[in-house]
Backbone as a chain_set.jsonl record, in Angstrom:
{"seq": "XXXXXXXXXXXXXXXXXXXXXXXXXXXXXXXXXXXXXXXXXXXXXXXXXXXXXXXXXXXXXXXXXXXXXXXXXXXXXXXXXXXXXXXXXXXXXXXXXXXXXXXXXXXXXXXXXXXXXXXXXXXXXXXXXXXXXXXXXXXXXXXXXXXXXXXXXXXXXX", "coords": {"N": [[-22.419, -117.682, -60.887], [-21.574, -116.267, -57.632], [-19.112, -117.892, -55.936], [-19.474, -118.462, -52.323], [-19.172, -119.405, -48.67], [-20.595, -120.803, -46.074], [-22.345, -120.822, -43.378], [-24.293, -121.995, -40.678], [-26.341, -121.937, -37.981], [-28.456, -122.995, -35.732], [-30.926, -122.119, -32.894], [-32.317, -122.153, -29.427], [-35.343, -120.504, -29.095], [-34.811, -118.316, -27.424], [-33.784, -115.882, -25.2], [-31.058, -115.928, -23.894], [-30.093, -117.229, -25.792], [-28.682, -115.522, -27.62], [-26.352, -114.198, -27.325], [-24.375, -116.126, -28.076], [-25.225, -116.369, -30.585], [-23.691, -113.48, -31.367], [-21.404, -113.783, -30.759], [-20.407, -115.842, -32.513], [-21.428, -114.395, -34.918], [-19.337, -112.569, -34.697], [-17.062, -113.854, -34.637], [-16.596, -114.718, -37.482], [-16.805, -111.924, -38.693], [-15.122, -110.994, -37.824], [-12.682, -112.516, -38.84], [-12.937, -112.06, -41.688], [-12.489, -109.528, -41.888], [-13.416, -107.035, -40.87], [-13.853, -103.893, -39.603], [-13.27, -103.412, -36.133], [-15.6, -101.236, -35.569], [-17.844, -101.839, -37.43], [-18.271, -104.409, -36.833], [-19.399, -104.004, -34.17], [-21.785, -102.524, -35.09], [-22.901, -104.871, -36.477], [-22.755, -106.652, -34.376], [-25.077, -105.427, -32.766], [-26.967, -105.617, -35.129], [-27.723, -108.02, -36.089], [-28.494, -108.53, -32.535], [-30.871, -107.294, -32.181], [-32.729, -108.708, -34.451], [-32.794, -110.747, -33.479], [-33.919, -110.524, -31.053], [-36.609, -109.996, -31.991], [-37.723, -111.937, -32.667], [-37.563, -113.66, -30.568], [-39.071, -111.646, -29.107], [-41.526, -111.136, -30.593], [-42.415, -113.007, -31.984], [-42.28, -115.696, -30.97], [-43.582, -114.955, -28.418], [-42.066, -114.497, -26.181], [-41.799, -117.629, -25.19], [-40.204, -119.243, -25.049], [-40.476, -121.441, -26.775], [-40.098, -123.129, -29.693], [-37.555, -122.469, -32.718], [-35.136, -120.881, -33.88], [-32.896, -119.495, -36.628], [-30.307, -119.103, -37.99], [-28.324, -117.806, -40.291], [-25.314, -117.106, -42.062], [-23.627, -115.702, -44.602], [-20.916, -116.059, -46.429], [-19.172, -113.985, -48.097], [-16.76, -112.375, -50.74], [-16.562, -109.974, -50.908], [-18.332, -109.308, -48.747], [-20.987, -109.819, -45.962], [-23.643, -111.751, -45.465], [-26.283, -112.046, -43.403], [-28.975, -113.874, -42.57], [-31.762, -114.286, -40.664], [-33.947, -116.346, -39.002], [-37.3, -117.145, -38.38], [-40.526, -119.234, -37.278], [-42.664, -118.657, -36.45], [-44.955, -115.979, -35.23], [-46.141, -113.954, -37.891], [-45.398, -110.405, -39.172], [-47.665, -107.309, -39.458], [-45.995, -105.728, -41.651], [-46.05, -103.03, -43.301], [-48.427, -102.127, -41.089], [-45.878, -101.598, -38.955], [-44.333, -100.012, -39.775], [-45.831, -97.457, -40.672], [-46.358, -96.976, -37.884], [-43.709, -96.116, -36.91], [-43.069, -94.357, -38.255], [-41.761, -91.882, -41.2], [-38.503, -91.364, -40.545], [-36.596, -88.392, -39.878], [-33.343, -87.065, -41.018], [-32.185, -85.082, -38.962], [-33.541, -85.345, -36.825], [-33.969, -85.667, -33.319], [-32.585, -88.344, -31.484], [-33.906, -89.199, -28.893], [-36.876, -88.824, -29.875], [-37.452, -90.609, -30.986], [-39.94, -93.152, -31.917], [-41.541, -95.746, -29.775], [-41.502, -99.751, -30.271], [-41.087, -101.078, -32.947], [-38.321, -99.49, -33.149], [-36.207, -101.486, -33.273], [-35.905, -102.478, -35.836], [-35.854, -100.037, -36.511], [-32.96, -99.556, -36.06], [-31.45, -101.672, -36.894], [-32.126, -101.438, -39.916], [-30.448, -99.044, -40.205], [-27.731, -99.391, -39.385], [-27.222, -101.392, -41.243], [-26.272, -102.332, -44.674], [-27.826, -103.26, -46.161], [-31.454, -104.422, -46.168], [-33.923, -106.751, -45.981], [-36.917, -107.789, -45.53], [-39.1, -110.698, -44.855], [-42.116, -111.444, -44.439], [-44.134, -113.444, -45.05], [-44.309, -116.195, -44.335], [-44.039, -116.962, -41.117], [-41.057, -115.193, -39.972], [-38.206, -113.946, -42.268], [-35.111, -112.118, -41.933], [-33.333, -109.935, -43.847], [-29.686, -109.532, -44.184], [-27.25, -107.512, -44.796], [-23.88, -106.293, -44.811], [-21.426, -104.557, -46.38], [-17.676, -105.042, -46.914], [-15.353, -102.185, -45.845], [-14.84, -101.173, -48.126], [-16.102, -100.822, -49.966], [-19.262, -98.487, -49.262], [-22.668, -97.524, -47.801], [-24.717, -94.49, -49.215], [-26.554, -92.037, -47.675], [-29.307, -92.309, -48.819], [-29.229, -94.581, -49.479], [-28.331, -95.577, -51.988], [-25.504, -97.456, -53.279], [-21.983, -96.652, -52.858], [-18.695, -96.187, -53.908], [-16.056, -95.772, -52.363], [-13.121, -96.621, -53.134], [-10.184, -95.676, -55.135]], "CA": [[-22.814, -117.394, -59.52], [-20.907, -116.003, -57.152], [-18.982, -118.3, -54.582], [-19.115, -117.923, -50.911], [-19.037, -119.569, -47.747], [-21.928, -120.22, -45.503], [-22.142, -121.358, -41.812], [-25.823, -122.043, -40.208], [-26.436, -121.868, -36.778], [-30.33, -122.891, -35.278], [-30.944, -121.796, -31.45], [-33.822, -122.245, -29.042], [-36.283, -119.005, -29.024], [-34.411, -118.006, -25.853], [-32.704, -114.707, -25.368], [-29.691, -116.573, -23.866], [-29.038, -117.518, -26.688], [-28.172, -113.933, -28.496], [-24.995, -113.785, -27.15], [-23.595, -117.215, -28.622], [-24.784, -115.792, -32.386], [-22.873, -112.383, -31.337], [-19.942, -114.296, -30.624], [-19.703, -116.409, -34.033], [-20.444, -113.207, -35.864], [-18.408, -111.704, -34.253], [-15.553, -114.237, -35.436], [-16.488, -114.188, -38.973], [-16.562, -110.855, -39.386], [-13.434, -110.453, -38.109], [-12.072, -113.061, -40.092], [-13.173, -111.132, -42.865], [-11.117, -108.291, -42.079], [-14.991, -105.93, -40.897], [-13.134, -102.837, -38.643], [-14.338, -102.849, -35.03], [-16.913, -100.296, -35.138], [-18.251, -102.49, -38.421], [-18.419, -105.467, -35.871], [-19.913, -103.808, -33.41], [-22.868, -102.585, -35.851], [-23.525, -106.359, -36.745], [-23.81, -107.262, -33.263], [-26.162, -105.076, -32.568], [-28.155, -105.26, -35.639], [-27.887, -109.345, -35.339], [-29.263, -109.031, -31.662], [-32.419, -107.26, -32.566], [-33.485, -109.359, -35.237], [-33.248, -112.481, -32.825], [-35.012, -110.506, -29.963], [-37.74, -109.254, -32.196], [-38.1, -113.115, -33.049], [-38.008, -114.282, -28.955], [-39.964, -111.642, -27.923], [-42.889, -111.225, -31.074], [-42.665, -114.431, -32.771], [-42.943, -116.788, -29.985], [-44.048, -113.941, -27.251], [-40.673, -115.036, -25.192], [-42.499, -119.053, -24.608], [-38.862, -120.56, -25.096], [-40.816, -122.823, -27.454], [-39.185, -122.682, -31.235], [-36.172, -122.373, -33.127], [-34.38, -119.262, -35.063], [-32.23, -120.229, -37.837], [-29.178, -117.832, -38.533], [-27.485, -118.149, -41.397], [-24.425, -116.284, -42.418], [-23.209, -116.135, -46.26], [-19.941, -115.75, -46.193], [-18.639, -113.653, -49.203], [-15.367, -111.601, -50.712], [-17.081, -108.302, -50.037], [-19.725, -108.595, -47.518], [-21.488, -110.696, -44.706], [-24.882, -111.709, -45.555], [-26.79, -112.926, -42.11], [-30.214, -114.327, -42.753], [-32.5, -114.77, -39.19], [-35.23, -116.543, -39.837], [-37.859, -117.919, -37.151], [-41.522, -120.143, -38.178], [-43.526, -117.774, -35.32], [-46.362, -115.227, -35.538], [-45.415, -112.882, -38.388], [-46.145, -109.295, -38.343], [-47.381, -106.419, -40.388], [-44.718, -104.765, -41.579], [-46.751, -101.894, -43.495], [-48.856, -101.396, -39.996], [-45.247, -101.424, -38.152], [-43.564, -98.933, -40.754], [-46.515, -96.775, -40.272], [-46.113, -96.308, -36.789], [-42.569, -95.812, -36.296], [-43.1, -93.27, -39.472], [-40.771, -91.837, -41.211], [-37.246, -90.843, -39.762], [-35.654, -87.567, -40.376], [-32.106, -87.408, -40.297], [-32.024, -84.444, -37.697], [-34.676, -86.011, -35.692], [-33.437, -86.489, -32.181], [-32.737, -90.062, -30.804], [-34.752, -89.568, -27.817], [-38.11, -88.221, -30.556], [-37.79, -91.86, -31.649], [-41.409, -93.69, -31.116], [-40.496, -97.265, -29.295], [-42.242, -100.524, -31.212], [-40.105, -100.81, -34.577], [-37.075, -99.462, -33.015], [-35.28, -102.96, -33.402], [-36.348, -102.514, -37.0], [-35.251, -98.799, -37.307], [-31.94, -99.611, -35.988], [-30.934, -102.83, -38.436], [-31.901, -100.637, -41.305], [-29.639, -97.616, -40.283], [-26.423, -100.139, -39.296], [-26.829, -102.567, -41.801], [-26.28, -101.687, -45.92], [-29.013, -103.634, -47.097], [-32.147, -105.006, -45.461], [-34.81, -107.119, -46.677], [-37.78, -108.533, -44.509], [-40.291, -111.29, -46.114], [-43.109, -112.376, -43.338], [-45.654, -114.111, -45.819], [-44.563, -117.616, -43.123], [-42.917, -116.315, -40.131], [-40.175, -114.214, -40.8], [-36.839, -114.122, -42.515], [-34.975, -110.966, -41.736], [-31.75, -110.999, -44.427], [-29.341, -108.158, -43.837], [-25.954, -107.422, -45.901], [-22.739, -105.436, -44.59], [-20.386, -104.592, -47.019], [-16.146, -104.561, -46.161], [-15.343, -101.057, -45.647], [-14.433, -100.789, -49.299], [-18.184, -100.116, -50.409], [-20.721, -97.757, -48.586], [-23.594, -96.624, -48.635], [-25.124, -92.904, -48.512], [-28.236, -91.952, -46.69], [-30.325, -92.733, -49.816], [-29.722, -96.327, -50.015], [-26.95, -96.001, -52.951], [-24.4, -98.357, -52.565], [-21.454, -96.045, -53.62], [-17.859, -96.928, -54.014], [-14.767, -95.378, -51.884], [-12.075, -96.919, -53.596], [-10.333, -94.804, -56.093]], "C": [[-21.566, -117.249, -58.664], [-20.191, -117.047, -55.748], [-18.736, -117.851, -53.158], [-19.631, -119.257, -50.18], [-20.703, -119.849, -46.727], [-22.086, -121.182, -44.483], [-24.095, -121.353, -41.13], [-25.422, -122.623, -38.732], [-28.211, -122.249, -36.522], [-30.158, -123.18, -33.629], [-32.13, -121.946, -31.038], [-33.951, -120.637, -29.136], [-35.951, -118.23, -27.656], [-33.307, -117.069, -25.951], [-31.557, -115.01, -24.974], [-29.115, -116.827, -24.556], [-27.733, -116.545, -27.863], [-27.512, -114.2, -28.288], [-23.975, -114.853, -28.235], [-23.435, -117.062, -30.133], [-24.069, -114.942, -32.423], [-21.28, -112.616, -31.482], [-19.2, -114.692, -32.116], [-19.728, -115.69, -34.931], [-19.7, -112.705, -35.745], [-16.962, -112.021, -34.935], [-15.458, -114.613, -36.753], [-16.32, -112.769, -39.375], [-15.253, -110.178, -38.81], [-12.481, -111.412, -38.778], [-12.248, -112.399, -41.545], [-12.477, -109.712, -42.98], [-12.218, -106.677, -41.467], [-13.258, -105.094, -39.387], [-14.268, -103.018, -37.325], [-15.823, -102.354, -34.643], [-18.446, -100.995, -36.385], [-19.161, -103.595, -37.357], [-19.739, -105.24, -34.707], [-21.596, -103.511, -34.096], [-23.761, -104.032, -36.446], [-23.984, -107.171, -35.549], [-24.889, -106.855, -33.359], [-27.357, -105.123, -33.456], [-28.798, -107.367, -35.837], [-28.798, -109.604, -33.575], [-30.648, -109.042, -31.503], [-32.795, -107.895, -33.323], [-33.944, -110.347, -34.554], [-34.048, -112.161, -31.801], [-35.946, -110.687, -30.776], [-38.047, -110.581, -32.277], [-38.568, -113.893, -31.709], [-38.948, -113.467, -28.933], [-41.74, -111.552, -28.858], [-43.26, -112.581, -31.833], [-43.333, -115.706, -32.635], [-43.174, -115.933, -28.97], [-43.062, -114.903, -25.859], [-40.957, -116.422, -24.405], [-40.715, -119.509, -24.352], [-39.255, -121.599, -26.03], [-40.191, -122.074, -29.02], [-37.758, -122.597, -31.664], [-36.2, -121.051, -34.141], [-33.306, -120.021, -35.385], [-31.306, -119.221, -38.245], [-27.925, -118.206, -39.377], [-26.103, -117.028, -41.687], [-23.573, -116.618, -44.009], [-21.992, -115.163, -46.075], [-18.732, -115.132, -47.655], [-17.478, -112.815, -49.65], [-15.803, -110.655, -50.381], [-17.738, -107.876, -49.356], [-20.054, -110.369, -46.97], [-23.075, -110.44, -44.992], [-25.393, -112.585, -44.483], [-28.441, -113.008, -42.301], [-31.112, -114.884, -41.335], [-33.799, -114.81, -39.639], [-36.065, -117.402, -38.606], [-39.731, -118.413, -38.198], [-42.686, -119.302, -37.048], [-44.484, -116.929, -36.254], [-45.473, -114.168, -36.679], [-46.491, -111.521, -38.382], [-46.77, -108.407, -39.801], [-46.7, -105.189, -40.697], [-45.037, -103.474, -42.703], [-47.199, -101.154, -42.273], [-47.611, -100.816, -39.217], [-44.463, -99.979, -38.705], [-44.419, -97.711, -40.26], [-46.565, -96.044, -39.068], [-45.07, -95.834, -35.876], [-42.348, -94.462, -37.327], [-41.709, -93.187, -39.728], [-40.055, -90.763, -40.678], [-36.526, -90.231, -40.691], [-34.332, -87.443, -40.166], [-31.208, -86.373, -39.319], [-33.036, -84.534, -36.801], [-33.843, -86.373, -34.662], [-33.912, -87.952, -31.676], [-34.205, -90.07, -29.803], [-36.591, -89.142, -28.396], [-37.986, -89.819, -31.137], [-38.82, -92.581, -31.22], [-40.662, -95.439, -30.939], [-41.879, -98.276, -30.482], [-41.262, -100.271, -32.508], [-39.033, -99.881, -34.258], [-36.375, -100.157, -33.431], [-35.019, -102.425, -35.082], [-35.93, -101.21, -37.723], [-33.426, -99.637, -37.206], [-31.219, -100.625, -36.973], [-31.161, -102.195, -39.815], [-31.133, -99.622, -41.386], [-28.156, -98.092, -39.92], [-26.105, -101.107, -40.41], [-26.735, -101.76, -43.319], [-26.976, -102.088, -46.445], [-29.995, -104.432, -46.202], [-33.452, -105.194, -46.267], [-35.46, -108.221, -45.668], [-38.756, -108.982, -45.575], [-40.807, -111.826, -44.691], [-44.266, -113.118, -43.964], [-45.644, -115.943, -44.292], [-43.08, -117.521, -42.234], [-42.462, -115.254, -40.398], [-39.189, -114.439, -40.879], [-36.404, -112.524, -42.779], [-33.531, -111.345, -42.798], [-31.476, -109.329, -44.878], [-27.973, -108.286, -44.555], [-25.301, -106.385, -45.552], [-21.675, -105.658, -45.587], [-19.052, -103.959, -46.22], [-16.324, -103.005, -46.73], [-15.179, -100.36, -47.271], [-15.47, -99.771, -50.352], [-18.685, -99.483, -49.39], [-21.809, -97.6, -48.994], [-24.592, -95.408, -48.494], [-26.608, -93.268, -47.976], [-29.476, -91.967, -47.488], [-29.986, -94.039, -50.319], [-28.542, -96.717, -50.883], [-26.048, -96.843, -52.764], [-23.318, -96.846, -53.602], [-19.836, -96.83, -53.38], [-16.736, -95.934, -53.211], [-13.076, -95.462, -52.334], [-11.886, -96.055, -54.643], [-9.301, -95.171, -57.221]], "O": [[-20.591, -117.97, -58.876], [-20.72, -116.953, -54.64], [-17.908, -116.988, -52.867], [-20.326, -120.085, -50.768], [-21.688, -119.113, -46.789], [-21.951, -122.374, -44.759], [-24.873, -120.438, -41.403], [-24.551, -123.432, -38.414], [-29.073, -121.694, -37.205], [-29.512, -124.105, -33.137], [-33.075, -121.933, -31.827], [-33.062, -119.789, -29.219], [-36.79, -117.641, -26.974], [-32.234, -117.242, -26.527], [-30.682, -114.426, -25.613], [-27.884, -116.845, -24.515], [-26.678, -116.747, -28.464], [-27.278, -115.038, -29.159], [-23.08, -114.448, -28.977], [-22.459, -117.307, -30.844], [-23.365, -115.021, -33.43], [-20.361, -111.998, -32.019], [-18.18, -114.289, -32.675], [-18.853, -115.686, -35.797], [-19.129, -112.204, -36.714], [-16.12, -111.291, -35.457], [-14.351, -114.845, -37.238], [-15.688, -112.5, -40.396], [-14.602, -109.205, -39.191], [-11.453, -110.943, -39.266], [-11.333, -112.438, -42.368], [-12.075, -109.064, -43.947], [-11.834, -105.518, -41.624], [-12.312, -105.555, -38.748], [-15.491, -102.876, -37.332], [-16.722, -102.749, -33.901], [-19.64, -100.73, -36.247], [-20.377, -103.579, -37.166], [-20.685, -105.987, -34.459], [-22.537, -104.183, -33.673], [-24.953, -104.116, -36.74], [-24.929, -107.952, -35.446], [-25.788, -107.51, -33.885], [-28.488, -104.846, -33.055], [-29.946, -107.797, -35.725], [-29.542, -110.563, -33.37], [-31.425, -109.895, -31.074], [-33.979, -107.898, -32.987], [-35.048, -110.872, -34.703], [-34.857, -112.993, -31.392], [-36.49, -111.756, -30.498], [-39.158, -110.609, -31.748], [-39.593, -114.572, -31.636], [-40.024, -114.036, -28.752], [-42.815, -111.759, -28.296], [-44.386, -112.97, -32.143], [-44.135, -116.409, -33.249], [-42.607, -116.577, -28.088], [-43.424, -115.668, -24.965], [-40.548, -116.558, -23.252], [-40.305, -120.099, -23.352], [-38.537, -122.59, -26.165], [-39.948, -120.899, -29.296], [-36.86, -122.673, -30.825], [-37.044, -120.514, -34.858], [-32.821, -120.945, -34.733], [-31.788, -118.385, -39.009], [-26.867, -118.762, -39.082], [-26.349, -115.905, -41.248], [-23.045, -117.684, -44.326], [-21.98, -113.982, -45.728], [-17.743, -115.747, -48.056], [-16.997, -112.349, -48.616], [-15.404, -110.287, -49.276], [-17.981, -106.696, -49.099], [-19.656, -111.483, -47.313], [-23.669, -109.373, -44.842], [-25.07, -113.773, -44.498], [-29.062, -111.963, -42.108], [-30.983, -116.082, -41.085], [-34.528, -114.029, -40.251], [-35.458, -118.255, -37.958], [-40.03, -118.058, -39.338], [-43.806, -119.796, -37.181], [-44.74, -117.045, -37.453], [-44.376, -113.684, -36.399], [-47.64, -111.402, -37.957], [-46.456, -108.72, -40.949], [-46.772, -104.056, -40.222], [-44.0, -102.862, -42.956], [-46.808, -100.008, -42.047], [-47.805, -99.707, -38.719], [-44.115, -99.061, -37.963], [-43.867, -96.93, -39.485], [-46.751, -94.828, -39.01], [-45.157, -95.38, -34.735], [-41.46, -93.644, -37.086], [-40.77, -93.766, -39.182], [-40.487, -89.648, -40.383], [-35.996, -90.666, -41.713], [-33.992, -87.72, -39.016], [-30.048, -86.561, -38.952], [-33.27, -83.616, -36.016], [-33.013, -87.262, -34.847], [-35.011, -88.485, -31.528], [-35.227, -90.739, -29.954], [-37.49, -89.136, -27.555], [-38.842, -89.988, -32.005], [-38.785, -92.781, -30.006], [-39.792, -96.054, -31.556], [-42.771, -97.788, -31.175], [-40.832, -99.164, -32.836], [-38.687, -99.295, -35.284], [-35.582, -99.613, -34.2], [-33.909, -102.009, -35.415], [-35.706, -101.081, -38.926], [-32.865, -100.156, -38.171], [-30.415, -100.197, -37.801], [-30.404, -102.445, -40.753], [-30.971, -99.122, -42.499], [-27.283, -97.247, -40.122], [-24.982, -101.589, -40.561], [-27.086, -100.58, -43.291], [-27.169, -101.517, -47.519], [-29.431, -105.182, -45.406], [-34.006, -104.347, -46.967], [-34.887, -109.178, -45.148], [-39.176, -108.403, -46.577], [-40.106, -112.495, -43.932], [-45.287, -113.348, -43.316], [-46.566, -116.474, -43.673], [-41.887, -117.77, -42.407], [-43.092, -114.352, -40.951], [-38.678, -115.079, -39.959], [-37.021, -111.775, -43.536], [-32.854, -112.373, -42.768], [-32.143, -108.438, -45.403], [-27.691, -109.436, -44.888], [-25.856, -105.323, -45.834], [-21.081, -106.732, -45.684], [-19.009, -103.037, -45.406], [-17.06, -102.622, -47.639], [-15.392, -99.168, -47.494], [-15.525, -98.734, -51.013], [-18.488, -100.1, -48.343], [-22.139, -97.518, -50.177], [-25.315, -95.452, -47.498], [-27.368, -94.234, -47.906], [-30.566, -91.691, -46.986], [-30.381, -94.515, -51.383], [-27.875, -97.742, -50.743], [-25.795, -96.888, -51.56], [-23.708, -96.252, -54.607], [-19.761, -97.896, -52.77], [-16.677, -94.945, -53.941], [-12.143, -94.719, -52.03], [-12.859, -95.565, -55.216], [-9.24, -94.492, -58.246]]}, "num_chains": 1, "name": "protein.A"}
Protein backbone atom coordinates (compact mmCIF):
# COMPACT_ATOMS: atom_id res chain seq x y z
CA UNK A 1 0.00 0.00 0.00
CA UNK A 2 0.90 3.08 -0.93
CA UNK A 3 2.08 5.69 1.79
CA UNK A 4 0.72 9.11 2.15
CA UNK A 5 -0.09 11.76 4.39
CA UNK A 6 -3.48 12.74 5.55
CA UNK A 7 -4.79 15.88 7.40
CA UNK A 8 -8.71 15.99 8.48
CA UNK A 9 -10.42 18.99 9.01
CA UNK A 10 -14.49 18.88 10.40
CA UNK A 11 -16.41 22.41 10.10
CA UNK A 12 -19.86 23.58 11.09
CA UNK A 13 -22.47 23.35 7.98
CA UNK A 14 -21.83 27.10 7.59
CA UNK A 15 -20.67 28.71 4.41
CA UNK A 16 -18.16 30.78 6.47
CA UNK A 17 -16.54 28.22 6.82
CA UNK A 18 -15.46 27.49 2.93
CA UNK A 19 -12.92 29.83 2.98
CA UNK A 20 -10.82 28.32 6.01
CA UNK A 21 -10.84 24.70 3.89
CA UNK A 22 -9.68 26.93 0.72
CA UNK A 23 -6.98 28.23 2.67
CA UNK A 24 -5.46 24.78 4.05
CA UNK A 25 -5.85 23.41 0.57
CA UNK A 26 -4.59 25.86 -0.63
CA UNK A 27 -1.29 25.27 1.55
CA UNK A 28 -1.02 21.70 0.82
CA UNK A 29 -1.25 21.89 -2.53
CA UNK A 30 1.24 24.20 -2.74
CA UNK A 31 3.40 22.35 -0.61
CA UNK A 32 3.10 19.77 -3.03
CA UNK A 33 4.52 21.70 -5.70
CA UNK A 34 0.28 21.91 -7.69
CA UNK A 35 1.02 25.18 -10.32
CA UNK A 36 -1.29 28.11 -9.56
CA UNK A 37 -3.90 27.60 -12.02
CA UNK A 38 -3.90 23.72 -10.49
CA UNK A 39 -4.62 25.49 -7.06
CA UNK A 40 -6.98 27.56 -8.16
CA UNK A 41 -9.07 24.53 -9.78
CA UNK A 42 -9.07 22.80 -6.25
CA UNK A 43 -10.39 25.76 -4.66
CA UNK A 44 -13.02 26.00 -6.61
CA UNK A 45 -13.88 22.46 -7.00
CA UNK A 46 -13.36 22.09 -2.94
CA UNK A 47 -15.89 25.08 -2.48
CA UNK A 48 -18.72 23.50 -4.32
CA UNK A 49 -18.67 20.30 -2.78
CA UNK A 50 -18.95 22.04 0.76
CA UNK A 51 -21.72 24.45 -0.57
CA UNK A 52 -23.67 21.69 -2.18
CA UNK A 53 -23.39 20.09 1.44
CA UNK A 54 -24.53 23.69 3.40
CA UNK A 55 -26.95 24.46 1.07
CA UNK A 56 -28.71 20.64 0.10
CA UNK A 57 -27.66 18.57 2.89
CA UNK A 58 -28.62 20.62 5.77
CA UNK A 59 -30.81 23.29 3.55
CA UNK A 60 -28.20 26.13 4.95
CA UNK A 61 -29.76 25.33 9.05
CA UNK A 62 -26.04 25.84 10.34
CA UNK A 63 -26.91 22.59 12.13
CA UNK A 64 -24.16 19.67 11.20
CA UNK A 65 -20.73 18.99 10.45
CA UNK A 66 -18.69 18.37 6.98
CA UNK A 67 -15.68 16.36 7.32
CA UNK A 68 -12.79 17.17 4.77
CA UNK A 69 -10.23 15.04 4.46
CA UNK A 70 -7.19 15.46 2.36
CA UNK A 71 -4.80 12.35 1.42
CA UNK A 72 -1.78 13.58 0.98
CA UNK A 73 0.24 11.62 -1.70
CA UNK A 74 3.63 11.69 -4.09
CA UNK A 75 1.50 12.33 -7.15
CA UNK A 76 -1.78 13.72 -6.29
CA UNK A 77 -4.17 15.35 -3.63
CA UNK A 78 -7.00 13.23 -2.73
CA UNK A 79 -9.81 15.56 -0.81
CA UNK A 80 -12.70 13.56 0.51
CA UNK A 81 -15.97 16.00 1.71
CA UNK A 82 -18.17 14.16 3.38
CA UNK A 83 -21.40 15.51 5.33
CA UNK A 84 -24.32 12.93 7.38
CA UNK A 85 -27.35 15.32 5.68
CA UNK A 86 -30.17 14.62 3.21
CA UNK A 87 -28.56 12.73 0.32
CA UNK A 88 -29.58 13.17 -3.17
CA UNK A 89 -30.33 11.39 -6.37
CA UNK A 90 -27.58 11.48 -8.28
CA UNK A 91 -29.12 9.54 -11.43
CA UNK A 92 -32.29 12.16 -11.17
CA UNK A 93 -29.49 15.07 -10.86
CA UNK A 94 -27.28 13.68 -13.86
CA UNK A 95 -30.40 13.52 -15.81
CA UNK A 96 -31.20 16.96 -15.58
CA UNK A 97 -28.07 18.70 -16.05
CA UNK A 98 -27.76 16.05 -19.16
CA UNK A 99 -25.13 15.48 -20.97
CA UNK A 100 -22.37 18.19 -21.73
CA UNK A 101 -20.96 18.75 -25.10
CA UNK A 102 -17.66 20.04 -25.32
CA UNK A 103 -18.70 23.01 -27.71
CA UNK A 104 -21.71 23.69 -25.71
CA UNK A 105 -21.64 27.26 -24.57
CA UNK A 106 -21.12 28.13 -20.81
CA UNK A 107 -24.03 30.30 -20.65
CA UNK A 108 -26.42 26.88 -22.44
CA UNK A 109 -25.44 25.32 -19.10
CA UNK A 110 -28.85 24.26 -17.12
CA UNK A 111 -28.27 25.61 -13.28
CA UNK A 112 -29.00 22.66 -10.43
CA UNK A 113 -25.87 20.22 -10.87
CA UNK A 114 -23.65 22.93 -11.95
CA UNK A 115 -21.52 22.54 -8.64
CA UNK A 116 -21.39 18.94 -9.77
CA UNK A 117 -20.59 19.69 -13.49
CA UNK A 118 -17.83 21.88 -12.51
CA UNK A 119 -15.80 19.38 -9.87
CA UNK A 120 -15.97 16.80 -12.57
CA UNK A 121 -14.44 19.05 -15.38
CA UNK A 122 -11.51 20.59 -12.78
CA UNK A 123 -10.86 17.70 -10.89
CA UNK A 124 -9.08 14.23 -12.59
CA UNK A 125 -11.10 11.88 -10.86
CA UNK A 126 -14.46 12.08 -9.11
CA UNK A 127 -16.39 9.68 -7.23
CA UNK A 128 -19.76 10.43 -5.34
CA UNK A 129 -21.36 7.60 -2.90
CA UNK A 130 -24.82 9.02 -1.22
CA UNK A 131 -26.25 5.56 0.05
CA UNK A 132 -25.79 7.79 3.99
CA UNK A 133 -25.34 11.34 3.28
CA UNK A 134 -22.72 12.03 1.02
CA UNK A 135 -19.03 11.58 0.51
CA UNK A 136 -17.81 13.50 -2.47
CA UNK A 137 -13.89 12.09 -3.05
CA UNK A 138 -12.07 13.96 -5.77
CA UNK A 139 -8.28 13.33 -6.98
CA UNK A 140 -5.85 15.98 -8.73
CA UNK A 141 -2.92 14.68 -10.10
CA UNK A 142 0.79 16.91 -10.06
CA UNK A 143 1.07 18.28 -13.41
CA UNK A 144 3.09 15.26 -14.42
CA UNK A 145 -0.14 13.10 -15.21
CA UNK A 146 -3.33 14.35 -17.10
CA UNK A 147 -6.12 13.54 -18.15
CA UNK A 148 -7.93 13.81 -21.74
CA UNK A 149 -11.54 14.62 -22.24
CA UNK A 150 -12.41 10.89 -22.05
CA UNK A 151 -11.46 10.26 -18.58
CA UNK A 152 -7.93 8.54 -19.55
CA UNK A 153 -5.44 9.33 -17.22
CA UNK A 154 -2.53 9.76 -19.77
CA UNK A 155 1.06 10.45 -19.06
CA UNK A 156 3.14 13.74 -20.23
CA UNK A 157 6.37 12.79 -19.12
CA UNK A 158 8.63 11.45 -21.73
Amino acid sequence: MESFDFVELKIPAEAEYVGVVRLTMSGIANRMGFSYEDIEDLKVAVSEAITNSVTHAYNETGQGEITIGFGIYEDCLEIMIADNGSSFNMQKVREEIGPYEQDEPIENLREGGFGLFLIEALMDEVQINNNYGVIVLMKKYLSEKEVDFDGDQVSTTQ
